[in-house]
């Protein structure tokens, strides 16, 4: 098993660290002769452009989902519609877009643009990795005021 850029998979430091954790766990399991090998899953790799505002994404884009034969529904929430961005800027900019499989409601992708998007994209990353539904996100509790409240608004729109 390889780690890092030599794998040719998602050439990010955070992916190399993920791979290294799996390799270390697999070495320990092999030495002990117990447990199943840890498998890697790259469906939920967060991607971020550190600029102002930050741009982040995870999972599939609408076009990638279409090519994979997945029909998606999307909801976009403008940052100006929630309270938190106003603590950063007088004229908030940015948005969150959440994509779900139309048939199952499972979150398959998202993108975010706004202050600290690199931090709040992780809700979508967990949703994609765990195959959570928009209904699950809708029924979760979000701290007020946070950027993450945009997920609640998007999930509500996708479950109407």
PDB file of C-alpha atoms in Angstrom:
ATOM      1  CA  UNK A   1       0.000   0.000   0.000  1.00  0.00           C
ATOM      2  CA  UNK A   2       1.344   3.428  -0.928  1.00  0.00           C
ATOM      3  CA  UNK A   3       0.872   6.823   0.690  1.00  0.00           C
ATOM      4  CA  UNK A   4       0.784  10.333  -0.732  1.00  0.00           C
ATOM      5  CA  UNK A   5       1.321  11.695  -4.211  1.00  0.00           C
ATOM      6  CA  UNK A   6       2.710   8.412  -5.588  1.00  0.00           C
ATOM      7  CA  UNK A   7      -0.802   6.945  -5.349  1.00  0.00           C
ATOM      8  CA  UNK A   8      -2.078   9.427  -7.927  1.00  0.00           C
ATOM      9  CA  UNK A   9      -5.271   9.818  -5.885  1.00  0.00           C
ATOM     10  CA  UNK A  10      -6.396  13.270  -4.704  1.00  0.00           C
ATOM     11  CA  UNK A  11      -2.975  14.853  -4.231  1.00  0.00           C
ATOM     12  CA  UNK A  12      -3.653  16.639  -0.946  1.00  0.00           C
ATOM     13  CA  UNK A  13      -1.840  16.495   2.383  1.00  0.00           C
ATOM     14  CA  UNK A  14      -5.060  15.545   4.173  1.00  0.00           C
ATOM     15  CA  UNK A  15      -5.510  12.569   1.823  1.00  0.00           C
ATOM     16  CA  UNK A  16      -1.914  11.423   2.427  1.00  0.00           C
ATOM     17  CA  UNK A  17      -2.544  11.603   6.184  1.00  0.00           C
ATOM     18  CA  UNK A  18      -5.736   9.546   5.715  1.00  0.00           C
ATOM     19  CA  UNK A  19      -3.781   6.975   3.712  1.00  0.00           C
ATOM     20  CA  UNK A  20      -0.994   6.885   6.332  1.00  0.00           C
ATOM     21  CA  UNK A  21      -3.488   6.186   9.125  1.00  0.00           C
ATOM     22  CA  UNK A  22      -4.876   3.254   7.136  1.00  0.00           C
ATOM     23  CA  UNK A  23      -1.413   1.874   6.344  1.00  0.00           C
ATOM     24  CA  UNK A  24      -0.363   2.098  10.009  1.00  0.00           C
ATOM     25  CA  UNK A  25      -3.556   0.353  11.148  1.00  0.00           C
ATOM     26  CA  UNK A  26      -3.095  -2.370   8.525  1.00  0.00           C
ATOM     27  CA  UNK A  27       0.510  -2.969   9.605  1.00  0.00           C
ATOM     28  CA  UNK A  28      -0.597  -3.343  13.234  1.00  0.00           C
ATOM     29  CA  UNK A  29      -3.419  -5.715  12.261  1.00  0.00           C
ATOM     30  CA  UNK A  30      -1.039  -7.768  10.094  1.00  0.00           C
ATOM     31  CA  UNK A  31       1.508  -8.039  12.915  1.00  0.00           C
ATOM     32  CA  UNK A  32      -1.173  -9.099  15.399  1.00  0.00           C
ATOM     33  CA  UNK A  33      -2.947 -11.306  12.895  1.00  0.00           C
ATOM     34  CA  UNK A  34      -6.310  -9.835  13.822  1.00  0.00           C
ATOM     35  CA  UNK A  35      -8.946  -7.611  12.300  1.00  0.00           C
ATOM     36  CA  UNK A  36      -9.892  -6.875   8.755  1.00  0.00           C
ATOM     37  CA  UNK A  37      -7.696  -4.569   6.691  1.00  0.00           C
ATOM     38  CA  UNK A  38      -8.820  -0.953   6.617  1.00  0.00           C
ATOM     39  CA  UNK A  39     -10.224   0.017   3.216  1.00  0.00           C
ATOM     40  CA  UNK A  40      -9.952   3.509   1.807  1.00  0.00           C
ATOM     41  CA  UNK A  41     -12.954   5.389   0.453  1.00  0.00           C
ATOM     42  CA  UNK A  42     -12.318   8.516  -1.608  1.00  0.00           C
ATOM     43  CA  UNK A  43     -15.949   9.570  -2.206  1.00  0.00           C
ATOM     44  CA  UNK A  44     -15.809  12.288   0.453  1.00  0.00           C
ATOM     45  CA  UNK A  45     -12.469  14.031  -0.054  1.00  0.00           C
ATOM     46  CA  UNK A  46     -12.877  17.729   0.776  1.00  0.00           C
ATOM     47  CA  UNK A  47     -11.261  20.137  -1.686  1.00  0.00           C
ATOM     48  CA  UNK A  48     -10.540  23.752  -0.779  1.00  0.00           C
ATOM     49  CA  UNK A  49      -9.191  26.832  -2.493  1.00  0.00           C
ATOM     50  CA  UNK A  50      -7.872  29.099   0.253  1.00  0.00           C
ATOM     51  CA  UNK A  51      -8.755  32.557  -1.016  1.00  0.00           C
ATOM     52  CA  UNK A  52     -11.156  35.271   0.043  1.00  0.00           C
ATOM     53  CA  UNK A  53     -13.818  34.037   0.194  1.00  0.00           C
ATOM     54  CA  UNK A  54     -12.801  30.401   0.544  1.00  0.00           C
ATOM     55  CA  UNK A  55     -14.200  27.885  -1.937  1.00  0.00           C
ATOM     56  CA  UNK A  56     -14.706  24.268  -0.886  1.00  0.00           C
ATOM     57  CA  UNK A  57     -16.313  21.172  -2.372  1.00  0.00           C
ATOM     58  CA  UNK A  58     -16.832  17.510  -1.618  1.00  0.00           C
ATOM     59  CA  UNK A  59     -18.325  14.536  -3.414  1.00  0.00           C
ATOM     60  CA  UNK A  60     -19.825  14.682  -6.862  1.00  0.00           C
ATOM     61  CA  UNK A  61     -20.664  17.671  -8.990  1.00  0.00           C
ATOM     62  CA  UNK A  62     -23.979  17.660 -10.827  1.00  0.00           C
ATOM     63  CA  UNK A  63     -22.214  16.764 -14.059  1.00  0.00           C
ATOM     64  CA  UNK A  64     -20.270  13.891 -12.430  1.00  0.00           C
ATOM     65  CA  UNK A  65     -23.472  12.524 -10.906  1.00  0.00           C
ATOM     66  CA  UNK A  66     -25.188  12.669 -14.281  1.00  0.00           C
ATOM     67  CA  UNK A  67     -22.291  10.771 -15.903  1.00  0.00           C
ATOM     68  CA  UNK A  68     -22.596   8.157 -13.127  1.00  0.00           C
ATOM     69  CA  UNK A  69     -26.298   7.752 -13.867  1.00  0.00           C
ATOM     70  CA  UNK A  70     -27.432   9.478 -10.666  1.00  0.00           C
ATOM     71  CA  UNK A  71     -30.307  11.941 -10.947  1.00  0.00           C
ATOM     72  CA  UNK A  72     -29.730  14.736  -8.465  1.00  0.00           C
ATOM     73  CA  UNK A  73     -31.687  17.566  -6.914  1.00  0.00           C
ATOM     74  CA  UNK A  74     -29.887  20.578  -5.587  1.00  0.00           C
ATOM     75  CA  UNK A  75     -30.567  23.448  -3.258  1.00  0.00           C
ATOM     76  CA  UNK A  76     -28.524  26.634  -3.009  1.00  0.00           C
ATOM     77  CA  UNK A  77     -28.521  28.850   0.060  1.00  0.00           C
ATOM     78  CA  UNK A  78     -27.112  32.350  -0.178  1.00  0.00           C
ATOM     79  CA  UNK A  79     -24.979  33.303   2.816  1.00  0.00           C
ATOM     80  CA  UNK A  80     -26.866  36.592   3.181  1.00  0.00           C
ATOM     81  CA  UNK A  81     -29.945  34.547   4.211  1.00  0.00           C
ATOM     82  CA  UNK A  82     -28.390  33.361   7.495  1.00  0.00           C
ATOM     83  CA  UNK A  83     -27.098  35.381  10.451  1.00  0.00           C
ATOM     84  CA  UNK A  84     -23.452  34.311  10.847  1.00  0.00           C
ATOM     85  CA  UNK A  85     -21.909  35.906   7.723  1.00  0.00           C
ATOM     86  CA  UNK A  86     -22.892  39.334   9.012  1.00  0.00           C
ATOM     87  CA  UNK A  87     -20.365  38.941  11.838  1.00  0.00           C
ATOM     88  CA  UNK A  88     -17.647  38.740   9.161  1.00  0.00           C
ATOM     89  CA  UNK A  89     -18.749  41.181   6.488  1.00  0.00           C
ATOM     90  CA  UNK A  90     -21.162  44.061   6.096  1.00  0.00           C
ATOM     91  CA  UNK A  91     -22.270  42.664   2.741  1.00  0.00           C
ATOM     92  CA  UNK A  92     -22.010  38.868   3.051  1.00  0.00           C
ATOM     93  CA  UNK A  93     -21.059  36.944  -0.036  1.00  0.00           C
ATOM     94  CA  UNK A  94     -21.065  33.299  -0.818  1.00  0.00           C
ATOM     95  CA  UNK A  95     -23.364  30.323  -0.932  1.00  0.00           C
ATOM     96  CA  UNK A  96     -23.786  26.650  -0.153  1.00  0.00           C
ATOM     97  CA  UNK A  97     -25.098  24.144  -2.690  1.00  0.00           C
ATOM     98  CA  UNK A  98     -26.146  20.699  -1.549  1.00  0.00           C
ATOM     99  CA  UNK A  99     -26.778  17.854  -4.006  1.00  0.00           C
ATOM    100  CA  UNK A 100     -28.813  14.762  -3.192  1.00  0.00           C
ATOM    101  CA  UNK A 101     -29.660  11.606  -5.098  1.00  0.00           C
ATOM    102  CA  UNK A 102     -33.220  12.291  -6.258  1.00  0.00           C
ATOM    103  CA  UNK A 103     -34.317   8.714  -5.620  1.00  0.00           C
ATOM    104  CA  UNK A 104     -32.894   8.194  -2.133  1.00  0.00           C
ATOM    105  CA  UNK A 105     -32.349  11.675  -0.727  1.00  0.00           C
ATOM    106  CA  UNK A 106     -28.735  10.736   0.096  1.00  0.00           C
ATOM    107  CA  UNK A 107     -26.234  13.594  -0.028  1.00  0.00           C
ATOM    108  CA  UNK A 108     -23.816  12.996  -2.920  1.00  0.00           C
ATOM    109  CA  UNK A 109     -22.004  16.316  -3.103  1.00  0.00           C
ATOM    110  CA  UNK A 110     -21.769  19.941  -2.084  1.00  0.00           C
ATOM    111  CA  UNK A 111     -19.857  23.124  -2.669  1.00  0.00           C
ATOM    112  CA  UNK A 112     -19.495  26.128  -0.448  1.00  0.00           C
ATOM    113  CA  UNK A 113     -18.116  29.604  -0.921  1.00  0.00           C
ATOM    114  CA  UNK A 114     -17.756  32.044   1.908  1.00  0.00           C
ATOM    115  CA  UNK A 115     -15.801  32.864   5.039  1.00  0.00           C
ATOM    116  CA  UNK A 116     -14.314  29.712   6.583  1.00  0.00           C
ATOM    117  CA  UNK A 117     -15.911  27.426   3.963  1.00  0.00           C
ATOM    118  CA  UNK A 118     -12.938  25.113   4.567  1.00  0.00           C
ATOM    119  CA  UNK A 119     -14.345  24.509   8.043  1.00  0.00           C
ATOM    120  CA  UNK A 120     -18.047  24.109   7.365  1.00  0.00           C
ATOM    121  CA  UNK A 121     -17.664  21.893   4.261  1.00  0.00           C
ATOM    122  CA  UNK A 122     -16.966  19.053   6.697  1.00  0.00           C
ATOM    123  CA  UNK A 123     -20.665  18.605   7.440  1.00  0.00           C
ATOM    124  CA  UNK A 124     -21.120  17.735   3.771  1.00  0.00           C
ATOM    125  CA  UNK A 125     -17.996  15.563   3.835  1.00  0.00           C
ATOM    126  CA  UNK A 126     -19.422  13.503   6.692  1.00  0.00           C
ATOM    127  CA  UNK A 127     -22.825  13.365   4.997  1.00  0.00           C
ATOM    128  CA  UNK A 128     -21.311  12.017   1.766  1.00  0.00           C
ATOM    129  CA  UNK A 129     -19.068   9.521   3.590  1.00  0.00           C
ATOM    130  CA  UNK A 130     -21.855   8.224   5.846  1.00  0.00           C
ATOM    131  CA  UNK A 131     -24.509   8.336   3.111  1.00  0.00           C
ATOM    132  CA  UNK A 132     -26.699  10.628   5.184  1.00  0.00           C
ATOM    133  CA  UNK A 133     -29.944  11.971   3.762  1.00  0.00           C
ATOM    134  CA  UNK A 134     -31.186  15.516   3.443  1.00  0.00           C
ATOM    135  CA  UNK A 135     -33.910  14.519   5.922  1.00  0.00           C
ATOM    136  CA  UNK A 136     -31.235  13.610   8.467  1.00  0.00           C
ATOM    137  CA  UNK A 137     -29.554  16.979   7.970  1.00  0.00           C
ATOM    138  CA  UNK A 138     -32.932  18.730   8.224  1.00  0.00           C
ATOM    139  CA  UNK A 139     -33.641  17.026  11.542  1.00  0.00           C
ATOM    140  CA  UNK A 140     -30.230  17.786  13.080  1.00  0.00           C
ATOM    141  CA  UNK A 141     -29.495  20.642  15.482  1.00  0.00           C
ATOM    142  CA  UNK A 142     -27.282  23.516  14.295  1.00  0.00           C
ATOM    143  CA  UNK A 143     -25.669  26.016  16.643  1.00  0.00           C
ATOM    144  CA  UNK A 144     -26.940  29.564  16.126  1.00  0.00           C
ATOM    145  CA  UNK A 145     -25.420  31.650  14.623  1.00  0.00           C
ATOM    146  CA  UNK A 146     -23.082  29.551  12.471  1.00  0.00           C
ATOM    147  CA  UNK A 147     -22.361  29.107   8.789  1.00  0.00           C
ATOM    148  CA  UNK A 148     -23.526  25.513   9.200  1.00  0.00           C
ATOM    149  CA  UNK A 149     -27.125  26.706   9.479  1.00  0.00           C
ATOM    150  CA  UNK A 150     -27.047  26.912   5.686  1.00  0.00           C
ATOM    151  CA  UNK A 151     -27.231  23.092   5.673  1.00  0.00           C
ATOM    152  CA  UNK A 152     -30.516  23.240   7.558  1.00  0.00           C
ATOM    153  CA  UNK A 153     -32.000  25.649   5.012  1.00  0.00           C
ATOM    154  CA  UNK A 154     -30.762  23.588   2.054  1.00  0.00           C
ATOM    155  CA  UNK A 155     -31.973  20.330   3.594  1.00  0.00           C
ATOM    156  CA  UNK A 156     -35.408  21.812   4.302  1.00  0.00           C
ATOM    157  CA  UNK A 157     -35.684  22.884   0.666  1.00  0.00           C
ATOM    158  CA  UNK A 158     -34.639  19.432  -0.558  1.00  0.00           C
ATOM    159  CA  UNK A 159     -37.188  17.616   1.622  1.00  0.00           C
ATOM    160  CA  UNK A 160     -40.253  19.661   0.713  1.00  0.00           C
TER     161      UNK A 160
END
